[in-house]
Each structure stands twice: as structure tokens, then as C-alpha cells.
PDB file of C-alpha atoms and ligand atoms in Angstrom:
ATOM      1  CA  UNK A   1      66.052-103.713 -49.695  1.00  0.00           C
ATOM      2  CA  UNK A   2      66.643-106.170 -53.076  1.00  0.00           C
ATOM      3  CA  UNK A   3      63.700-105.706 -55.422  1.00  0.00           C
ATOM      4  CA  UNK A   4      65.409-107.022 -58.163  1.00  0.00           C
ATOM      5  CA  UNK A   5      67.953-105.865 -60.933  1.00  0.00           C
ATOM      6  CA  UNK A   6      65.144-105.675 -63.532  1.00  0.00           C
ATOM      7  CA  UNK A   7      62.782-103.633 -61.581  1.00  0.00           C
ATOM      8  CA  UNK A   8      63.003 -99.689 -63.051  1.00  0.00           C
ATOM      9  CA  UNK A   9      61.860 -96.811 -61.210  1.00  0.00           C
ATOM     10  CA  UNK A  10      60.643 -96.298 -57.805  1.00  0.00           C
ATOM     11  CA  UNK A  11      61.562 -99.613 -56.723  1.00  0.00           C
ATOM     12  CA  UNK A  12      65.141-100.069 -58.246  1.00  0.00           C
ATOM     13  CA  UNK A  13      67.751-100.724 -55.956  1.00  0.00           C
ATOM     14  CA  UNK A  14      69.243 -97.339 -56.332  1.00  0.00           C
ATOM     15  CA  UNK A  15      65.624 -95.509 -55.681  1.00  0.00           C
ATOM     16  CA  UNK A  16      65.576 -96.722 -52.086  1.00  0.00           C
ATOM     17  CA  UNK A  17      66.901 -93.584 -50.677  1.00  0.00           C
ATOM     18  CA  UNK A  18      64.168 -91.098 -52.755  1.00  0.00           C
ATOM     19  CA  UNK A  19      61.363 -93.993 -51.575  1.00  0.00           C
ATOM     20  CA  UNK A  20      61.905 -93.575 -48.535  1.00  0.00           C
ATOM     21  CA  UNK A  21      61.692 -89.731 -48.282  1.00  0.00           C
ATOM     22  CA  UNK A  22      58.404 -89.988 -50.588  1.00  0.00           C
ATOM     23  CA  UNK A  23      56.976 -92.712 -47.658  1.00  0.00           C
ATOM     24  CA  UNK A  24      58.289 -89.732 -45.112  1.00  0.00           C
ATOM     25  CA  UNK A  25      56.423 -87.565 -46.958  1.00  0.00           C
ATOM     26  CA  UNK A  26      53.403 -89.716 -47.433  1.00  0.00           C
ATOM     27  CA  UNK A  27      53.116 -90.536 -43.470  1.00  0.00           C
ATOM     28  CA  UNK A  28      53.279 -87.153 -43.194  1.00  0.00           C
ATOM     29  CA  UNK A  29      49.651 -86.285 -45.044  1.00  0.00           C
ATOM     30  CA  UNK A  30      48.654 -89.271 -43.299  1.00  0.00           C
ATOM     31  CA  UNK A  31      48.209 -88.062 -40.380  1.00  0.00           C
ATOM     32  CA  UNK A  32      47.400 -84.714 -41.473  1.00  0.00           C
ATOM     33  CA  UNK A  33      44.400 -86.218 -42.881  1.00  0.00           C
ATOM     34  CA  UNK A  34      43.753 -88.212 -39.931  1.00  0.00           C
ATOM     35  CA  UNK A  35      43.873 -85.093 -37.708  1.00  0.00           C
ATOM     36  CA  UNK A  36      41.277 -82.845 -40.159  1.00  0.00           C
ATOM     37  CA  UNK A  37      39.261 -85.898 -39.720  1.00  0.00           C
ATOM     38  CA  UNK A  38      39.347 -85.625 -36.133  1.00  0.00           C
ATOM     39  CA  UNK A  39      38.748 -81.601 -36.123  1.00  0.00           C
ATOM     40  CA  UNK A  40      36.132 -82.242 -38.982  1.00  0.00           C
ATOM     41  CA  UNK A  41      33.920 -84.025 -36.890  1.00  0.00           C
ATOM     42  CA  UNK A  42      34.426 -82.036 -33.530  1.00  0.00           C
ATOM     43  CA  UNK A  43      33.416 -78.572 -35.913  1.00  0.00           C
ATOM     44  CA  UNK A  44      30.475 -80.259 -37.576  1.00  0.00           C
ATOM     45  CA  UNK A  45      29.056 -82.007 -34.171  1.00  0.00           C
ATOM     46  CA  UNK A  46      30.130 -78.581 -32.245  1.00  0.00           C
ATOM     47  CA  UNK A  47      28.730 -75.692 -34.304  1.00  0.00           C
ATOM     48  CA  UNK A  48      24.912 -74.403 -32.923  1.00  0.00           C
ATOM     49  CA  UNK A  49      22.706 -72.029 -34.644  1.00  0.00           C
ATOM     50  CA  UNK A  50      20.447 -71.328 -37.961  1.00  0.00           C
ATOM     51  CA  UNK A  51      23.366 -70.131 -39.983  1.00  0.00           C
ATOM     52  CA  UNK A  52      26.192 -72.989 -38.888  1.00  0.00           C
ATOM     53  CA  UNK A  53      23.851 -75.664 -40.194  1.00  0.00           C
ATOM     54  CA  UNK A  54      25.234 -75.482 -44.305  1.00  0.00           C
ATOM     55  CA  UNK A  55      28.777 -75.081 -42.607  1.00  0.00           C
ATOM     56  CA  UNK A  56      27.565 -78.506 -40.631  1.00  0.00           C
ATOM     57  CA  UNK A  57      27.031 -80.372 -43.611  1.00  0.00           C
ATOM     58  CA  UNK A  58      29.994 -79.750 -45.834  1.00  0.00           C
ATOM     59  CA  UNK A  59      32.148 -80.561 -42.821  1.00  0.00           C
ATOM     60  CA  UNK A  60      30.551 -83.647 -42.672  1.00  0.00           C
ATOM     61  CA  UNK A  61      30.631 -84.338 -46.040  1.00  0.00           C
ATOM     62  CA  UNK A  62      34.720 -83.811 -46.074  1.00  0.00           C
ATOM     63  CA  UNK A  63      35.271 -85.893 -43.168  1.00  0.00           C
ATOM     64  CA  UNK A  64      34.372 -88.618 -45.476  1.00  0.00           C
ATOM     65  CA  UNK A  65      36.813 -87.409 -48.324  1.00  0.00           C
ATOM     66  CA  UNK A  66      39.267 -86.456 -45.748  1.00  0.00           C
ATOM     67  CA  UNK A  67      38.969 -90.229 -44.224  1.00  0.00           C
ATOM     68  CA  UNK A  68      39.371 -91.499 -47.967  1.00  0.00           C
ATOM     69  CA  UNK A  69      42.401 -89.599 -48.460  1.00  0.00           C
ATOM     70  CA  UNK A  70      43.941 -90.651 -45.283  1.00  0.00           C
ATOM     71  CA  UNK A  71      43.503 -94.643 -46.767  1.00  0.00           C
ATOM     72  CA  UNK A  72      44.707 -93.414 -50.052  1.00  0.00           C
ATOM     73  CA  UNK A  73      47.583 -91.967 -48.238  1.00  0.00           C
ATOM     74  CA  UNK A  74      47.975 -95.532 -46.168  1.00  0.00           C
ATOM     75  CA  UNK A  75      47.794 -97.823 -48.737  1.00  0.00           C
ATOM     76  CA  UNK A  76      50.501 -96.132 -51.291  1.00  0.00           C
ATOM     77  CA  UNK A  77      52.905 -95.956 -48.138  1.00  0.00           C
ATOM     78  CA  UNK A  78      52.421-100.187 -48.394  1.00  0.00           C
ATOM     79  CA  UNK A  79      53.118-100.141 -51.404  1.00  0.00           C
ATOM     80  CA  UNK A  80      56.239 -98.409 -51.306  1.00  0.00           C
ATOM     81  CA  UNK A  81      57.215-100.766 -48.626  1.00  0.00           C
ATOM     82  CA  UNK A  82      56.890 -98.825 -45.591  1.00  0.00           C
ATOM     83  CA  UNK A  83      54.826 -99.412 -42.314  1.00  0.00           C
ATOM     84  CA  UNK A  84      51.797 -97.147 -41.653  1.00  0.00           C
ATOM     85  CA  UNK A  85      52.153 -95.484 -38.543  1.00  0.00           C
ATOM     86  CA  UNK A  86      50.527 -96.416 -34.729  1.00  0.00           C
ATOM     87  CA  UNK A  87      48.566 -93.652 -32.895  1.00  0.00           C
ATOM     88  CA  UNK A  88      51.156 -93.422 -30.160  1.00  0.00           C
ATOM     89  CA  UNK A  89      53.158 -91.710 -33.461  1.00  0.00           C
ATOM     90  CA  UNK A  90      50.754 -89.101 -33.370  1.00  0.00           C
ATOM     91  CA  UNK A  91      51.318 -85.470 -32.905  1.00  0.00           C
ATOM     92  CA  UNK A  92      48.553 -82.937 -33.054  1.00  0.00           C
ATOM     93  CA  UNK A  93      49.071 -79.770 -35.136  1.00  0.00           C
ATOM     94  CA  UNK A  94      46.229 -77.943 -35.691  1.00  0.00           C
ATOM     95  CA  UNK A  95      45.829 -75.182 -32.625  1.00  0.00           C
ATOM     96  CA  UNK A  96      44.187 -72.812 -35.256  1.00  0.00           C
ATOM     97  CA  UNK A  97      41.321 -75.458 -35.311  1.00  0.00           C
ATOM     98  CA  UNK A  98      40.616 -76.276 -31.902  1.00  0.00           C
ATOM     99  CA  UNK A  99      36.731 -75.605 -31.078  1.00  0.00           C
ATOM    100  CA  UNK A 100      35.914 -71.981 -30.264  1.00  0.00           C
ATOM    101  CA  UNK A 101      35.265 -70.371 -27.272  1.00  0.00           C
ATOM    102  CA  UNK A 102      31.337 -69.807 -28.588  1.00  0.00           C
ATOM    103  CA  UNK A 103      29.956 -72.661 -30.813  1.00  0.00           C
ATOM    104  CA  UNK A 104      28.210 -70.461 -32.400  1.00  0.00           C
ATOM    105  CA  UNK A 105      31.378 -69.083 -33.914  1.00  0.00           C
ATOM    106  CA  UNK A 106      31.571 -69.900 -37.272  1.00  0.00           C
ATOM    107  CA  UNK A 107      33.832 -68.097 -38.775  1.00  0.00           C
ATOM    108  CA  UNK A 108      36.510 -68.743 -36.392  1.00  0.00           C
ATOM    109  CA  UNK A 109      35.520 -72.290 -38.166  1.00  0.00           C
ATOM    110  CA  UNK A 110      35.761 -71.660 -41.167  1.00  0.00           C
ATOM    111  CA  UNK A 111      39.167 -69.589 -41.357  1.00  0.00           C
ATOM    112  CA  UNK A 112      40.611 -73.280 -39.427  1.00  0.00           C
ATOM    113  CA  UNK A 113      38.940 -75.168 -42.164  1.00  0.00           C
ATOM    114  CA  UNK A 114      41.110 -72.551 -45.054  1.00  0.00           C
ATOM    115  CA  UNK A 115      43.920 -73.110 -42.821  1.00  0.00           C
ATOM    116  CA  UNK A 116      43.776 -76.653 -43.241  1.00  0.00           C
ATOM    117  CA  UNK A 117      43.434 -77.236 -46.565  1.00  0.00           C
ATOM    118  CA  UNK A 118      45.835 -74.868 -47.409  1.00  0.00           C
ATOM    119  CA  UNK A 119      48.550 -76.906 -45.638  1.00  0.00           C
ATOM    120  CA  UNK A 120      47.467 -80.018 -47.133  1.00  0.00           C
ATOM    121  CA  UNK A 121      47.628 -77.986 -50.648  1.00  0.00           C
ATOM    122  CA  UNK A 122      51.511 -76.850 -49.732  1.00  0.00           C
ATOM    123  CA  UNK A 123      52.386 -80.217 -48.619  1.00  0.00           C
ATOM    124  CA  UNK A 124      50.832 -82.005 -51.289  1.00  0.00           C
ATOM    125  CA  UNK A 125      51.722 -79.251 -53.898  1.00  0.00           C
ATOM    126  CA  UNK A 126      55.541 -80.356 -52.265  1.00  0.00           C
ATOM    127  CA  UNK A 127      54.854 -84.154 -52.891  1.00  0.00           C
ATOM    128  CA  UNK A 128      53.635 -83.590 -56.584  1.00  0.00           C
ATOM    129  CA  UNK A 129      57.305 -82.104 -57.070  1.00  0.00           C
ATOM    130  CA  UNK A 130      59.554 -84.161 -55.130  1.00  0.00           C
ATOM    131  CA  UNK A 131      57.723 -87.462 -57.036  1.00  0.00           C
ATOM    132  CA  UNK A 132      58.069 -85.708 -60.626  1.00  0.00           C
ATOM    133  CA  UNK A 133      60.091 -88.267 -62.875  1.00  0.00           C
ATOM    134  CA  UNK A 134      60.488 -90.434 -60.070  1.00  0.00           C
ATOM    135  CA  UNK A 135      57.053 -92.053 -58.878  1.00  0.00           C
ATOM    136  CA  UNK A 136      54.474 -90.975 -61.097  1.00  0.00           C
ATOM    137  CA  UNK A 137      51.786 -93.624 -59.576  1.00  0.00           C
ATOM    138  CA  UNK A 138      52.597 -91.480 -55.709  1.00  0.00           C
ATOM    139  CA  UNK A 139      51.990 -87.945 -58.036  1.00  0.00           C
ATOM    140  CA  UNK A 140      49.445 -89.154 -60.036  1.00  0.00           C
ATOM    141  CA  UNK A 141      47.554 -90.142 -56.628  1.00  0.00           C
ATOM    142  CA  UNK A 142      48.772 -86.963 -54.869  1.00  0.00           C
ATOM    143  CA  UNK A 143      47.154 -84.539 -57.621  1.00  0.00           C
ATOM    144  CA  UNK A 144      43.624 -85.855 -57.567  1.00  0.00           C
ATOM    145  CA  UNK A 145      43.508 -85.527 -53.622  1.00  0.00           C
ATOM    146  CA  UNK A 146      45.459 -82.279 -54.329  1.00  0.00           C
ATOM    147  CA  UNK A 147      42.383 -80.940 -56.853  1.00  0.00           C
ATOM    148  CA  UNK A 148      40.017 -82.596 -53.677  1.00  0.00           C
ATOM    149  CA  UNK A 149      41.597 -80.007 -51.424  1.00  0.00           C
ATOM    150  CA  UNK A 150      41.702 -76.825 -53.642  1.00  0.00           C
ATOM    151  CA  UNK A 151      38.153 -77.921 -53.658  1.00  0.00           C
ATOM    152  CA  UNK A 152      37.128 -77.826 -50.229  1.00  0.00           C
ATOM    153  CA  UNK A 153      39.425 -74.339 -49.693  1.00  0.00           C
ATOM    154  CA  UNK A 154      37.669 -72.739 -52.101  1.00  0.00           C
ATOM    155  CA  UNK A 155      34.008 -73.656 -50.911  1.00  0.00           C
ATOM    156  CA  UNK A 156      34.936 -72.220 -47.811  1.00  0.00           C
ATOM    157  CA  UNK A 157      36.695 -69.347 -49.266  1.00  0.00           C
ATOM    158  CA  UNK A 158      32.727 -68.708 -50.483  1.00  0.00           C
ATOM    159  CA  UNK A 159      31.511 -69.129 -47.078  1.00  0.00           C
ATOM    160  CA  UNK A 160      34.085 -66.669 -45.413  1.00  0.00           C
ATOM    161  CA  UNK A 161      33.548 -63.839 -48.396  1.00  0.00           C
ATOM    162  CA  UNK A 162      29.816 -64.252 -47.730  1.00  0.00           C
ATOM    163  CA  UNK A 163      29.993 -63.430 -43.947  1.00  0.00           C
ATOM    164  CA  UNK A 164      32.907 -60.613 -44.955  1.00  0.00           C
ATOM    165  CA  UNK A 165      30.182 -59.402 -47.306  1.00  0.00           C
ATOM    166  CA  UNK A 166      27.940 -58.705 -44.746  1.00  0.00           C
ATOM    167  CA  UNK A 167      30.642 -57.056 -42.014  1.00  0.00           C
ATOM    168  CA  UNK A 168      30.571 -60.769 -39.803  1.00  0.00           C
ATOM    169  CA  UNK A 169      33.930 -61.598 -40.177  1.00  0.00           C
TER     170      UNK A 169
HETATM  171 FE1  LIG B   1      42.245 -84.558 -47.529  1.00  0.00          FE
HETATM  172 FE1  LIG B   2      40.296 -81.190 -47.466  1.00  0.00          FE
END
């Protein structure tokens, strides 16, 4: 695709190889994000009992942030010229976060939840390099969901060494 002999960067002629692996990449935490929305709300709806209820909440506060990402993710793949994705593209990946047998289980929850957001962190951590010098707009955008994400694994990092504390998990 032309964008024009004056256009530098990302969108010079001879960056249309590199922009399309970066909108590869991109459709790729697309529907990563899409699918922790989707497992996000099953956990938070699913979960019964006194002690699931905090683990309730902050799931369904990060299926909002999850749901932002995944538009953050969609529009920057527009702007690099490429075509976001129809469900029929859709392949689910995350068996480790399929509701548990006993919905009281929270633990099993909250070690799919690490699980996650740590592949989101290696994935994004692998974006953040591959755009270095190249599309600093992409990386810039990548590292503040990236800090989003080391967020979220870390609050449930606290949840998992509380129940460890006490010889639940
Ligand atoms: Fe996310
Ligand atoms: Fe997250």
C-alpha cells in the first residue's frame, strides 16, 4: 500500500512488512482480551459463597478494563490499516479458565485469572519490543495496558497468598 514518499515511520512504504506483523500482533491481544472478557464475566456471575464475593467484584471491575483494552487494541489495528477481525475468526484459548467443577472454587479462579494476565503481560511485554524504534504510538499504547495488566496479576497474586496463608490453596 502507497502512503506517500514523505510519510516517515510506521507508515513509509518500506514499513509495510513490520506493520503488518505489529497488526498480527495486535489482533492477536485482541482477541485475547475479548476472550478474558468472556471468562471474566462467566467467573464473576459463577462464583457462590461469603468469601468469592471481593473476588466477584474485581472480576467485574476488569471486565470493564479488559473490554477497554480490547477497543484500544481495535482501534490502533485501524489505524495501521488493517481490518479488525469477525467472530467466526475466533479461537478459544483459555482451558485453564473454564468454570470449575464447584463454584465455590475460588482459587481454581483465581490461579486462571494469574494465568491470564500473565499471558497478556508476555505478549504485550513481546509487542513493546518488536514496536521499539519502529511504532512508538503501538508501544506507547501497549505499555499503559501492559502496567493495567501487571496490575490486575498482582491483586490477585494478594488474593492467592492470602488463601496460601491460611493452608486453602
Ligand atoms: Fe487487558
Ligand atoms: Fe487484565
Amino acid at each position: 500500500m502507497e502512503t506517500g514518499s514523505l510519510d516517515k515511520g510506521i507508515f513509509s512504504g518500506e514499513s509495510s512488512g513490520t506493520r503488518e506483523d505489529i497488526v498480527a500482533l495486535l489482533t492477536k491481544a485482541y482477541w485475547m482480551e475479548i476472550e478474558t472478557v468472556m471468562s471474566y464475566i462467566a467467573a464473576s456471575t459463577n462464583l457462590d459463597g461469603v468469601r468469592a464475593q471481593e473476588i466477584r467484584e474485581a472480576l467485574a471491575e476488569d471486565v470493564e478494563e479488559e473490554l477497554g483494552h480490547a477497543k484500544e487494541f481495535a482501534n490502533r489495528i485501524k489505524e495501521l490499516y488493517g481490518v479488525v477481525p469477525g467472530s467466526q475468526e475466533f479461537q478459544a484459548e483459555q482451558g485453564f479458565l473454564q468454570p470449575p467443577e464447584h463454584q465455590t472454587d475460588v482459587v481454581a479462579v483465581i490461579r486462571g485469572v494469574i494465568k491470564a494476565e500473565t499471558g497478556a503481560i508476555e505478549h504485550y511485554t513481546r509487542i513493546v519490543e518488536e514496536t521499539e524504534g519502529v511504532d512508538p504510538v503501538t508501544q506507547d499504547m501497549v505499555i499503559s495496558i501492559l502496567r493495567d495488566e501487571q496490575g490486575h496479576r498482582r491483586l490477585f497474586e494478594g488474593f492467592l497468598r492470602e488463601y496460601e496463608f491460611e493452608g486453602k490453596a
